[in-house]
């Protein structure tokens, strides 16, 4: 505190003391507030209250509570005014009525200016809302007193226009009050619409909606207030959307060019309004541009649809979409258009293209997948037409225009993908998609024109062979190679299934696919993956050609299986010649698949099956000579030889196969031991697996049909001995083979008793035991995982 000097006059000293007291009061209030806060933080929570705070935060803010009170007050006053107008109106004369309403309206209208000068904006806006409601009551009273004979709709439209202008001027003059400005925009939506439905006015409703939307668009672009722009945007959506829908419906239902002209004009005007409104709000530019683009395409295609034949409506709409997409791809247009307009227009054109493609998709899908889903009977004769040959009929809505539509849709991305467009980041993908769509359109040409079966095959085969040959062109890009390969494989499968109806067509298609796939695999420079796929396609065509030859020679299926073994034999030779080439292994796997098919075909005749298995073993043994294939081919050869021996024993009717298998097992195990001694790194499966399997597997199969006890006992003892030797020597093959055989033999011996026990148990007990087991396993799940991991690691350490 500053001490006053003794010579200071009393008045000045008193003023100085008052000033110091005010400073002390302010400082004391600040210190008390800080002290209360520190006490709140330091005070421990009360017993039983937990961590509950001593002071609760306010559930609403001061301005929020003020607004609620003001809105409620204004609403109550408005209700009182309406009640007075409706109930108490009849007790006053004309002068009294006018004086009351005029006085109250004038007072409510002038009050916000006074409140704004006192910086009470919320109160001013609440009173302004009351003034707006009173002006509506004034308009109602005016009609009841002076204009009772006028048309209600026309009077309401005029009153809405007058009130909209009055409220807008009042809101701007009174300091940009929000309620009058919002109300003026809302009231402006009514005049044209109400006039259009009035019997005294001949304005069409769609044009009234569009005129209102144009007014909203001007507000969206020209208004400086964000609130007014948002309200106008909402009005634009409410009035412009129905206008567009009405125009589109009228255009789609028109039956002549003259009838389609008026909707076209409406749609073009609506597009212009939408594009004008898209200049200001970037957030709405894309949506408005999409609507404008769809309106332009519909307007352009409407008159065309009325003059083209039935089924050609879609081609009538596509040129407009193509022109629109071409226009927005021009550099000048992209540079001059506001942000968001070009993507919106391009999206509208792309949507029209997608709808056209969706319309044509059933015919394209049927042309491609029809023969695969419903293949014709083999060599049953040519079908009368392409649609029947494809496996299903088509309605008349699919005319010959389908390929034209598909090709037109495909031409756009192929052309625009070569230069930056609305989506410059994905030109390669756009071109690839266009190429696939174009190929689908070309593939659907015979079905669209309902060509004959021979003509369809003659058309599909060169198309398929041509796209497969593209993969051999050095100048082809990776994108073109991928598209050509995918289309070629799909076309090859389709045309092969389609050609099954005719013998000459079958041989022609398979021969052409074999020659082209093999040649493209040899000369292609598109990469090892593409060459491998082409090589496997050639192997599949060769196998199918051999099967077709067997069918033509009336060979039985098992004899066809013998003939099919030529495929794995040839692929094994080719794999040996291309041992270090990446394509060699896929070729051999494809040949092995053909060999597996040969085994399936020969399964009905055991003698032929034994021969097929033996020849397959020979092929696998020849492949095992190569060091890089030995690890896989040698076990396969052993398994095939063993299976061939079993089949031969079954053919001979041998009841005791051990007499034939043991003489093979003993030297096989001896040779395995000798190999392990020379090569300690050799797997026990390679050394001992074939020898053990030759005897144990046939004996195990016979055990399950043997009612005596000698074979199960001897096989169980042998399996136990093999298991113990495997555990002793730490060998994986004897350990697992012996354990599995021993477990199956034990299960066979216990099966009758298990069945008896199960029959004796209550029906509810097995599910209960199973549930308890599942609960126990679930409770110890982690431990079971660790046990399984230890078992796997232990087996992995065995040889």
mmCIF file of N, CA, C and O in Angstrom, residues 683-762:
data_model
loop_
_atom_site.group_PDB
_atom_site.id
_atom_site.type_symbol
_atom_site.label_atom_id
_atom_site.label_comp_id
_atom_site.label_asym_id
_atom_site.label_seq_id
_atom_site.Cartn_x
_atom_site.Cartn_y
_atom_site.Cartn_z
ATOM 1 N N UNK A 683 17.163 -89.259 -45.597
ATOM 2 C CA UNK A 683 16.004 -89.338 -44.713
ATOM 3 C C UNK A 683 15.621 -90.798 -44.483
ATOM 4 O O UNK A 683 15.770 -91.655 -45.365
ATOM 5 N N UNK A 684 15.091 -91.064 -43.291
ATOM 6 C CA UNK A 684 14.640 -92.427 -42.992
ATOM 7 C C UNK A 684 13.422 -92.804 -43.830
ATOM 8 O O UNK A 684 13.196 -93.981 -44.107
ATOM 9 N N UNK A 685 12.658 -91.820 -44.259
ATOM 10 C CA UNK A 685 11.521 -92.121 -45.129
ATOM 11 C C UNK A 685 11.997 -92.637 -46.478
ATOM 12 O O UNK A 685 11.406 -93.556 -47.040
ATOM 13 N N UNK A 686 13.077 -92.046 -47.000
ATOM 14 C CA UNK A 686 13.611 -92.521 -48.274
ATOM 15 C C UNK A 686 14.238 -93.903 -48.127
ATOM 16 O O UNK A 686 14.106 -94.751 -49.017
ATOM 17 N N UNK A 687 14.889 -94.146 -47.003
ATOM 18 C CA UNK A 687 15.609 -95.408 -46.841
ATOM 19 C C UNK A 687 14.688 -96.552 -46.437
ATOM 20 O O UNK A 687 14.791 -97.665 -46.976
ATOM 21 N N UNK A 688 13.791 -96.315 -45.490
ATOM 22 C CA UNK A 688 13.012 -97.416 -44.925
ATOM 23 C C UNK A 688 11.512 -97.331 -45.215
ATOM 24 O O UNK A 688 10.797 -98.322 -45.001
ATOM 25 N N UNK A 689 11.027 -96.171 -45.672
ATOM 26 C CA UNK A 689 9.600 -96.021 -45.891
ATOM 27 C C UNK A 689 9.019 -97.007 -46.891
ATOM 28 O O UNK A 689 8.028 -97.698 -46.598
ATOM 29 N N UNK A 690 9.583 -97.132 -48.111
ATOM 30 C CA UNK A 690 9.008 -98.093 -49.063
ATOM 31 C C UNK A 690 9.029 -99.523 -48.543
ATOM 32 O O UNK A 690 8.055 -100.266 -48.708
ATOM 33 N N UNK A 691 10.140 -99.954 -47.929
ATOM 34 C CA UNK A 691 10.213 -101.327 -47.442
ATOM 35 C C UNK A 691 9.178 -101.620 -46.369
ATOM 36 O O UNK A 691 8.545 -102.686 -46.357
ATOM 37 N N UNK A 692 8.970 -100.685 -45.444
ATOM 38 C CA UNK A 692 7.973 -100.898 -44.394
ATOM 39 C C UNK A 692 6.548 -100.871 -44.955
ATOM 40 O O UNK A 692 5.691 -101.659 -44.538
ATOM 41 N N UNK A 693 6.323 -99.972 -45.895
ATOM 42 C CA UNK A 693 4.974 -99.863 -46.438
ATOM 43 C C UNK A 693 4.560 -101.043 -47.277
ATOM 44 O O UNK A 693 3.369 -101.367 -47.354
ATOM 45 N N UNK A 694 5.509 -101.717 -47.933
ATOM 46 C CA UNK A 694 5.170 -102.847 -48.792
ATOM 47 C C UNK A 694 4.441 -103.932 -48.013
ATOM 48 O O UNK A 694 3.487 -104.545 -48.507
ATOM 49 N N UNK A 695 4.826 -104.172 -46.791
ATOM 50 C CA UNK A 695 4.207 -105.240 -46.004
ATOM 51 C C UNK A 695 3.140 -104.723 -45.063
ATOM 52 O O UNK A 695 2.053 -105.320 -44.941
ATOM 53 N N UNK A 696 3.394 -103.632 -44.377
ATOM 54 C CA UNK A 696 2.494 -103.211 -43.306
ATOM 55 C C UNK A 696 1.162 -102.690 -43.830
ATOM 56 O O UNK A 696 0.105 -102.991 -43.251
ATOM 57 N N UNK A 697 1.184 -101.951 -44.909
ATOM 58 C CA UNK A 697 -0.079 -101.363 -45.375
ATOM 59 C C UNK A 697 -1.039 -102.430 -45.887
ATOM 60 O O UNK A 697 -2.228 -102.446 -45.508
ATOM 61 N N UNK A 698 -0.616 -103.391 -46.773
ATOM 62 C CA UNK A 698 -1.569 -104.443 -47.172
ATOM 63 C C UNK A 698 -2.044 -105.275 -45.992
ATOM 64 O O UNK A 698 -3.238 -105.628 -45.907
ATOM 65 N N UNK A 699 -1.153 -105.589 -45.074
ATOM 66 C CA UNK A 699 -1.562 -106.374 -43.906
ATOM 67 C C UNK A 699 -2.568 -105.595 -43.055
ATOM 68 O O UNK A 699 -3.528 -106.172 -42.527
ATOM 69 N N UNK A 700 -2.353 -104.306 -42.915
ATOM 70 C CA UNK A 700 -3.293 -103.499 -42.135
ATOM 71 C C UNK A 700 -4.665 -103.460 -42.791
ATOM 72 O O UNK A 700 -5.699 -103.531 -42.110
ATOM 73 N N UNK A 701 -4.700 -103.356 -44.119
ATOM 74 C CA UNK A 701 -5.987 -103.366 -44.815
ATOM 75 C C UNK A 701 -6.714 -104.689 -44.624
ATOM 76 O O UNK A 701 -7.945 -104.728 -44.466
ATOM 77 N N UNK A 702 -5.952 -105.780 -44.628
ATOM 78 C CA UNK A 702 -6.578 -107.087 -44.437
ATOM 79 C C UNK A 702 -7.001 -107.316 -42.992
ATOM 80 O O UNK A 702 -7.949 -108.068 -42.730
ATOM 81 N N UNK A 703 -6.317 -106.691 -42.054
ATOM 82 C CA UNK A 703 -6.679 -106.863 -40.644
ATOM 83 C C UNK A 703 -8.102 -106.386 -40.390
ATOM 84 O O UNK A 703 -8.871 -107.010 -39.627
ATOM 85 N N UNK A 704 -8.493 -105.306 -41.020
ATOM 86 C CA UNK A 704 -9.824 -104.733 -40.760
ATOM 87 C C UNK A 704 -10.947 -105.587 -41.341
ATOM 88 O O UNK A 704 -12.105 -105.388 -41.016
ATOM 89 N N UNK A 705 -10.590 -106.537 -42.213
ATOM 90 C CA UNK A 705 -11.609 -107.469 -42.689
ATOM 91 C C UNK A 705 -11.375 -108.891 -42.217
ATOM 92 O O UNK A 705 -12.042 -109.822 -42.703
ATOM 93 N N UNK A 706 -10.443 -109.080 -41.301
ATOM 94 C CA UNK A 706 -10.067 -110.419 -40.819
ATOM 95 C C UNK A 706 -10.705 -110.653 -39.452
ATOM 96 O O UNK A 706 -10.540 -109.847 -38.526
ATOM 97 N N UNK A 707 -11.424 -111.761 -39.346
ATOM 98 C CA UNK A 707 -12.077 -112.084 -38.065
ATOM 99 C C UNK A 707 -11.215 -112.964 -37.165
ATOM 100 O O UNK A 707 -11.625 -113.274 -36.041
ATOM 101 N N UNK A 708 -10.055 -113.419 -37.634
ATOM 102 C CA UNK A 708 -9.173 -114.259 -36.829
ATOM 103 C C UNK A 708 -8.202 -113.379 -36.048
ATOM 104 O O UNK A 708 -8.111 -112.175 -36.248
ATOM 105 N N UNK A 709 -7.427 -114.062 -35.174
ATOM 106 C CA UNK A 709 -6.550 -113.314 -34.282
ATOM 107 C C UNK A 709 -5.074 -113.409 -34.667
ATOM 108 O O UNK A 709 -4.249 -112.674 -34.146
ATOM 109 N N UNK A 710 -4.743 -114.271 -35.645
ATOM 110 C CA UNK A 710 -3.321 -114.496 -35.934
ATOM 111 C C UNK A 710 -2.702 -113.279 -36.614
ATOM 112 O O UNK A 710 -1.661 -112.768 -36.173
ATOM 113 N N UNK A 711 -3.331 -112.801 -37.689
ATOM 114 C CA UNK A 711 -2.750 -111.665 -38.418
ATOM 115 C C UNK A 711 -2.691 -110.408 -37.549
ATOM 116 O O UNK A 711 -1.661 -109.720 -37.527
ATOM 117 N N UNK A 712 -3.767 -110.045 -36.806
ATOM 118 C CA UNK A 712 -3.645 -108.865 -35.939
ATOM 119 C C UNK A 712 -2.531 -109.005 -34.906
ATOM 120 O O UNK A 712 -1.813 -108.029 -34.627
ATOM 121 N N UNK A 713 -2.366 -110.226 -34.355
ATOM 122 C CA UNK A 713 -1.316 -110.413 -33.353
ATOM 123 C C UNK A 713 0.064 -110.245 -33.960
ATOM 124 O O UNK A 713 0.911 -109.524 -33.424
ATOM 125 N N UNK A 714 0.291 -110.898 -35.095
ATOM 126 C CA UNK A 714 1.614 -110.808 -35.713
ATOM 127 C C UNK A 714 1.905 -109.388 -36.203
ATOM 128 O O UNK A 714 3.014 -108.874 -36.020
ATOM 129 N N UNK A 715 0.898 -108.748 -36.805
ATOM 130 C CA UNK A 715 1.122 -107.373 -37.286
ATOM 131 C C UNK A 715 1.341 -106.424 -36.124
ATOM 132 O O UNK A 715 2.183 -105.515 -36.187
ATOM 133 N N UNK A 716 0.610 -106.618 -35.022
ATOM 134 C CA UNK A 716 0.818 -105.766 -33.866
ATOM 135 C C UNK A 716 2.197 -105.933 -33.272
ATOM 136 O O UNK A 716 2.852 -104.948 -32.895
ATOM 137 N N UNK A 717 2.685 -107.203 -33.178
ATOM 138 C CA UNK A 717 4.027 -107.420 -32.656
ATOM 139 C C UNK A 717 5.076 -106.796 -33.571
ATOM 140 O O UNK A 717 6.045 -106.189 -33.102
ATOM 141 N N UNK A 718 4.891 -106.954 -34.882
ATOM 142 C CA UNK A 718 5.845 -106.360 -35.821
ATOM 143 C C UNK A 718 5.835 -104.832 -35.725
ATOM 144 O O UNK A 718 6.898 -104.185 -35.740
ATOM 145 N N UNK A 719 4.646 -104.247 -35.602
ATOM 146 C CA UNK A 719 4.559 -102.788 -35.475
ATOM 147 C C UNK A 719 5.199 -102.321 -34.182
ATOM 148 O O UNK A 719 5.868 -101.270 -34.146
ATOM 149 N N UNK A 720 5.008 -103.068 -33.091
ATOM 150 C CA UNK A 720 5.640 -102.711 -31.832
ATOM 151 C C UNK A 720 7.157 -102.761 -31.955
ATOM 152 O O UNK A 720 7.868 -101.852 -31.471
ATOM 153 N N UNK A 721 7.678 -103.816 -32.611
ATOM 154 C CA UNK A 721 9.134 -103.920 -32.786
ATOM 155 C C UNK A 721 9.666 -102.776 -33.628
ATOM 156 O O UNK A 721 10.702 -102.170 -33.317
ATOM 157 N N UNK A 722 8.972 -102.441 -34.703
ATOM 158 C CA UNK A 722 9.413 -101.339 -35.566
ATOM 159 C C UNK A 722 9.385 -100.027 -34.786
ATOM 160 O O UNK A 722 10.294 -99.184 -34.908
ATOM 161 N N UNK A 723 8.362 -99.819 -33.974
ATOM 162 C CA UNK A 723 8.270 -98.583 -33.187
ATOM 163 C C UNK A 723 9.428 -98.482 -32.203
ATOM 164 O O UNK A 723 10.041 -97.409 -32.052
ATOM 165 N N UNK A 724 9.742 -99.558 -31.526
ATOM 166 C CA UNK A 724 10.839 -99.540 -30.565
ATOM 167 C C UNK A 724 12.171 -99.308 -31.255
ATOM 168 O O UNK A 724 13.013 -98.553 -30.748
ATOM 169 N N UNK A 725 12.372 -99.919 -32.426
ATOM 170 C CA UNK A 725 13.618 -99.691 -33.165
ATOM 171 C C UNK A 725 13.716 -98.231 -33.594
ATOM 172 O O UNK A 725 14.782 -97.607 -33.503
ATOM 173 N N UNK A 726 12.612 -97.665 -34.061
ATOM 174 C CA UNK A 726 12.628 -96.254 -34.465
ATOM 175 C C UNK A 726 12.931 -95.332 -33.309
ATOM 176 O O UNK A 726 13.674 -94.352 -33.448
ATOM 177 N N UNK A 727 12.357 -95.648 -32.121
ATOM 178 C CA UNK A 727 12.645 -94.819 -30.959
ATOM 179 C C UNK A 727 14.085 -94.992 -30.511
ATOM 180 O O UNK A 727 14.737 -94.038 -30.064
ATOM 181 N N UNK A 728 14.585 -96.221 -30.605
ATOM 182 C CA UNK A 728 15.964 -96.492 -30.186
ATOM 183 C C UNK A 728 16.959 -95.792 -31.101
ATOM 184 O O UNK A 728 17.915 -95.177 -30.631
ATOM 185 N N UNK A 729 16.729 -95.891 -32.398
ATOM 186 C CA UNK A 729 17.661 -95.313 -33.379
ATOM 187 C C UNK A 729 17.344 -93.854 -33.726
ATOM 188 O O UNK A 729 18.065 -93.267 -34.532
ATOM 189 N N UNK A 730 16.251 -93.333 -33.135
ATOM 190 C CA UNK A 730 15.838 -91.951 -33.418
ATOM 191 C C UNK A 730 15.576 -91.760 -34.907
ATOM 192 O O UNK A 730 16.046 -90.811 -35.533
ATOM 193 N N UNK A 731 14.768 -92.667 -35.463
ATOM 194 C CA UNK A 731 14.411 -92.637 -36.877
ATOM 195 C C UNK A 731 12.917 -92.332 -36.993
ATOM 196 O O UNK A 731 12.080 -93.013 -36.381
ATOM 197 N N UNK A 732 12.591 -91.348 -37.795
ATOM 198 C CA UNK A 732 11.214 -90.869 -37.869
ATOM 199 C C UNK A 732 10.296 -91.850 -38.581
ATOM 200 O O UNK A 732 9.167 -92.112 -38.139
ATOM 201 N N UNK A 733 10.751 -92.419 -39.709
ATOM 202 C CA UNK A 733 9.884 -93.304 -40.497
ATOM 203 C C UNK A 733 9.488 -94.555 -39.725
ATOM 204 O O UNK A 733 8.282 -94.873 -39.640
ATOM 205 N N UNK A 734 10.416 -95.344 -39.143
ATOM 206 C CA UNK A 734 9.978 -96.516 -38.379
ATOM 207 C C UNK A 734 9.119 -96.147 -37.169
ATOM 208 O O UNK A 734 8.151 -96.854 -36.851
ATOM 209 N N UNK A 735 9.453 -95.034 -36.504
ATOM 210 C CA UNK A 735 8.706 -94.660 -35.308
ATOM 211 C C UNK A 735 7.253 -94.333 -35.642
ATOM 212 O O UNK A 735 6.319 -94.879 -35.043
ATOM 213 N N UNK A 736 7.033 -93.474 -36.613
ATOM 214 C CA UNK A 736 5.667 -93.070 -36.942
ATOM 215 C C UNK A 736 4.903 -94.197 -37.627
ATOM 216 O O UNK A 736 3.715 -94.414 -37.330
ATOM 217 N N UNK A 737 5.542 -94.899 -38.558
ATOM 218 C CA UNK A 737 4.847 -95.990 -39.251
ATOM 219 C C UNK A 737 4.422 -97.071 -38.263
ATOM 220 O O UNK A 737 3.265 -97.525 -38.265
ATOM 221 N N UNK A 738 5.341 -97.507 -37.421
ATOM 222 C CA UNK A 738 4.996 -98.532 -36.445
ATOM 223 C C UNK A 738 3.940 -98.075 -35.467
ATOM 224 O O UNK A 738 3.024 -98.842 -35.111
ATOM 225 N N UNK A 739 4.033 -96.820 -35.016
ATOM 226 C CA UNK A 739 3.054 -96.317 -34.044
ATOM 227 C C UNK A 739 1.655 -96.240 -34.654
ATOM 228 O O UNK A 739 0.662 -96.626 -34.012
ATOM 229 N N UNK A 740 1.557 -95.769 -35.886
ATOM 230 C CA UNK A 740 0.238 -95.657 -36.524
ATOM 231 C C UNK A 740 -0.362 -97.030 -36.750
ATOM 232 O O UNK A 740 -1.549 -97.278 -36.469
ATOM 233 N N UNK A 741 0.441 -97.961 -37.264
ATOM 234 C CA UNK A 741 -0.077 -99.314 -37.508
ATOM 235 C C UNK A 741 -0.486 -99.973 -36.199
ATOM 236 O O UNK A 741 -1.539 -100.622 -36.105
ATOM 237 N N UNK A 742 0.324 -99.829 -35.171
ATOM 238 C CA UNK A 742 -0.001 -100.433 -33.873
ATOM 239 C C UNK A 742 -1.293 -99.849 -33.303
ATOM 240 O O UNK A 742 -2.149 -100.578 -32.772
ATOM 241 N N UNK A 743 -1.472 -98.527 -33.426
ATOM 242 C CA UNK A 743 -2.693 -97.900 -32.916
ATOM 243 C C UNK A 743 -3.923 -98.384 -33.678
ATOM 244 O O UNK A 743 -4.978 -98.660 -33.081
ATOM 245 N N UNK A 744 -3.822 -98.509 -35.001
ATOM 246 C CA UNK A 744 -4.968 -98.960 -35.790
ATOM 247 C C UNK A 744 -5.306 -100.423 -35.500
ATOM 248 O O UNK A 744 -6.488 -100.804 -35.454
ATOM 249 N N UNK A 745 -4.267 -101.258 -35.309
ATOM 250 C CA UNK A 745 -4.526 -102.664 -34.964
ATOM 251 C C UNK A 745 -5.217 -102.749 -33.609
ATOM 252 O O UNK A 745 -6.182 -103.506 -33.410
ATOM 253 N N UNK A 746 -4.734 -101.983 -32.645
ATOM 254 C CA UNK A 746 -5.362 -101.984 -31.325
ATOM 255 C C UNK A 746 -6.801 -101.483 -31.397
ATOM 256 O O UNK A 746 -7.706 -102.026 -30.735
ATOM 257 N N UNK A 747 -7.031 -100.472 -32.224
ATOM 258 C CA UNK A 747 -8.393 -99.966 -32.386
ATOM 259 C C UNK A 747 -9.290 -101.030 -33.002
ATOM 260 O O UNK A 747 -10.458 -101.180 -32.613
ATOM 261 N N UNK A 748 -8.748 -101.780 -33.960
ATOM 262 C CA UNK A 748 -9.530 -102.849 -34.568
ATOM 263 C C UNK A 748 -9.913 -103.911 -33.543
ATOM 264 O O UNK A 748 -11.032 -104.430 -33.536
ATOM 265 N N UNK A 749 -8.975 -104.241 -32.678
ATOM 266 C CA UNK A 749 -9.256 -105.275 -31.697
ATOM 267 C C UNK A 749 -10.238 -104.790 -30.627
ATOM 268 O O UNK A 749 -11.028 -105.566 -30.093
ATOM 269 N N UNK A 750 -10.187 -103.518 -30.297
ATOM 270 C CA UNK A 750 -11.067 -102.991 -29.250
ATOM 271 C C UNK A 750 -12.410 -102.507 -29.783
ATOM 272 O O UNK A 750 -13.294 -102.173 -28.997
ATOM 273 N N UNK A 751 -12.547 -102.416 -31.097
ATOM 274 C CA UNK A 751 -13.773 -101.848 -31.664
ATOM 275 C C UNK A 751 -15.031 -102.569 -31.221
ATOM 276 O O UNK A 751 -16.028 -101.925 -30.841
ATOM 277 N N UNK A 752 -15.090 -103.932 -31.243
ATOM 278 C CA UNK A 752 -16.343 -104.577 -30.806
ATOM 279 C C UNK A 752 -16.712 -104.249 -29.368
ATOM 280 O O UNK A 752 -17.886 -104.038 -29.043
ATOM 281 N N UNK A 753 -15.704 -104.211 -28.509
ATOM 282 C CA UNK A 753 -15.987 -103.925 -27.101
ATOM 283 C C UNK A 753 -16.433 -102.468 -26.917
ATOM 284 O O UNK A 753 -17.292 -102.163 -26.086
ATOM 285 N N UNK A 754 -15.804 -101.589 -27.688
ATOM 286 C CA UNK A 754 -16.214 -100.182 -27.608
ATOM 287 C C UNK A 754 -17.660 -100.025 -28.049
ATOM 288 O O UNK A 754 -18.449 -99.286 -27.445
ATOM 289 N N UNK A 755 -18.037 -100.738 -29.111
ATOM 290 C CA UNK A 755 -19.416 -100.662 -29.580
ATOM 291 C C UNK A 755 -20.384 -101.177 -28.523
ATOM 292 O O UNK A 755 -21.449 -100.599 -28.270
ATOM 293 N N UNK A 756 -19.999 -102.270 -27.864
ATOM 294 C CA UNK A 756 -20.860 -102.809 -26.818
ATOM 295 C C UNK A 756 -21.012 -101.829 -25.655
ATOM 296 O O UNK A 756 -22.108 -101.631 -25.116
ATOM 297 N N UNK A 757 -19.896 -101.221 -25.267
ATOM 298 C CA UNK A 757 -19.963 -100.262 -24.161
ATOM 299 C C UNK A 757 -20.817 -99.061 -24.527
ATOM 300 O O UNK A 757 -21.630 -98.570 -23.730
ATOM 301 N N UNK A 758 -20.650 -98.567 -25.751
ATOM 302 C CA UNK A 758 -21.423 -97.403 -26.179
ATOM 303 C C UNK A 758 -22.904 -97.719 -26.227
ATOM 304 O O UNK A 758 -23.763 -96.906 -25.841
ATOM 305 N N UNK A 759 -23.249 -98.915 -26.676
ATOM 306 C CA UNK A 759 -24.659 -99.286 -26.706
ATOM 307 C C UNK A 759 -25.240 -99.391 -25.310
ATOM 308 O O UNK A 759 -26.436 -99.150 -25.093
ATOM 309 N N UNK A 760 -24.387 -99.791 -24.345
ATOM 310 C CA UNK A 760 -24.887 -99.943 -22.981
ATOM 311 C C UNK A 760 -25.015 -98.614 -22.247
ATOM 312 O O UNK A 760 -25.732 -98.520 -21.248
ATOM 313 N N UNK A 761 -24.318 -97.595 -22.709
ATOM 314 C CA UNK A 761 -24.343 -96.305 -22.018
ATOM 315 C C UNK A 761 -25.624 -95.545 -22.336
ATOM 316 O O UNK A 761 -26.231 -95.732 -23.389
ATOM 317 N N UNK A 762 -26.052 -94.660 -21.427
ATOM 318 C CA UNK A 762 -27.187 -93.779 -21.742
ATOM 319 C C UNK A 762 -26.853 -92.858 -22.911
ATOM 320 O O UNK A 762 -25.686 -92.522 -23.144
#
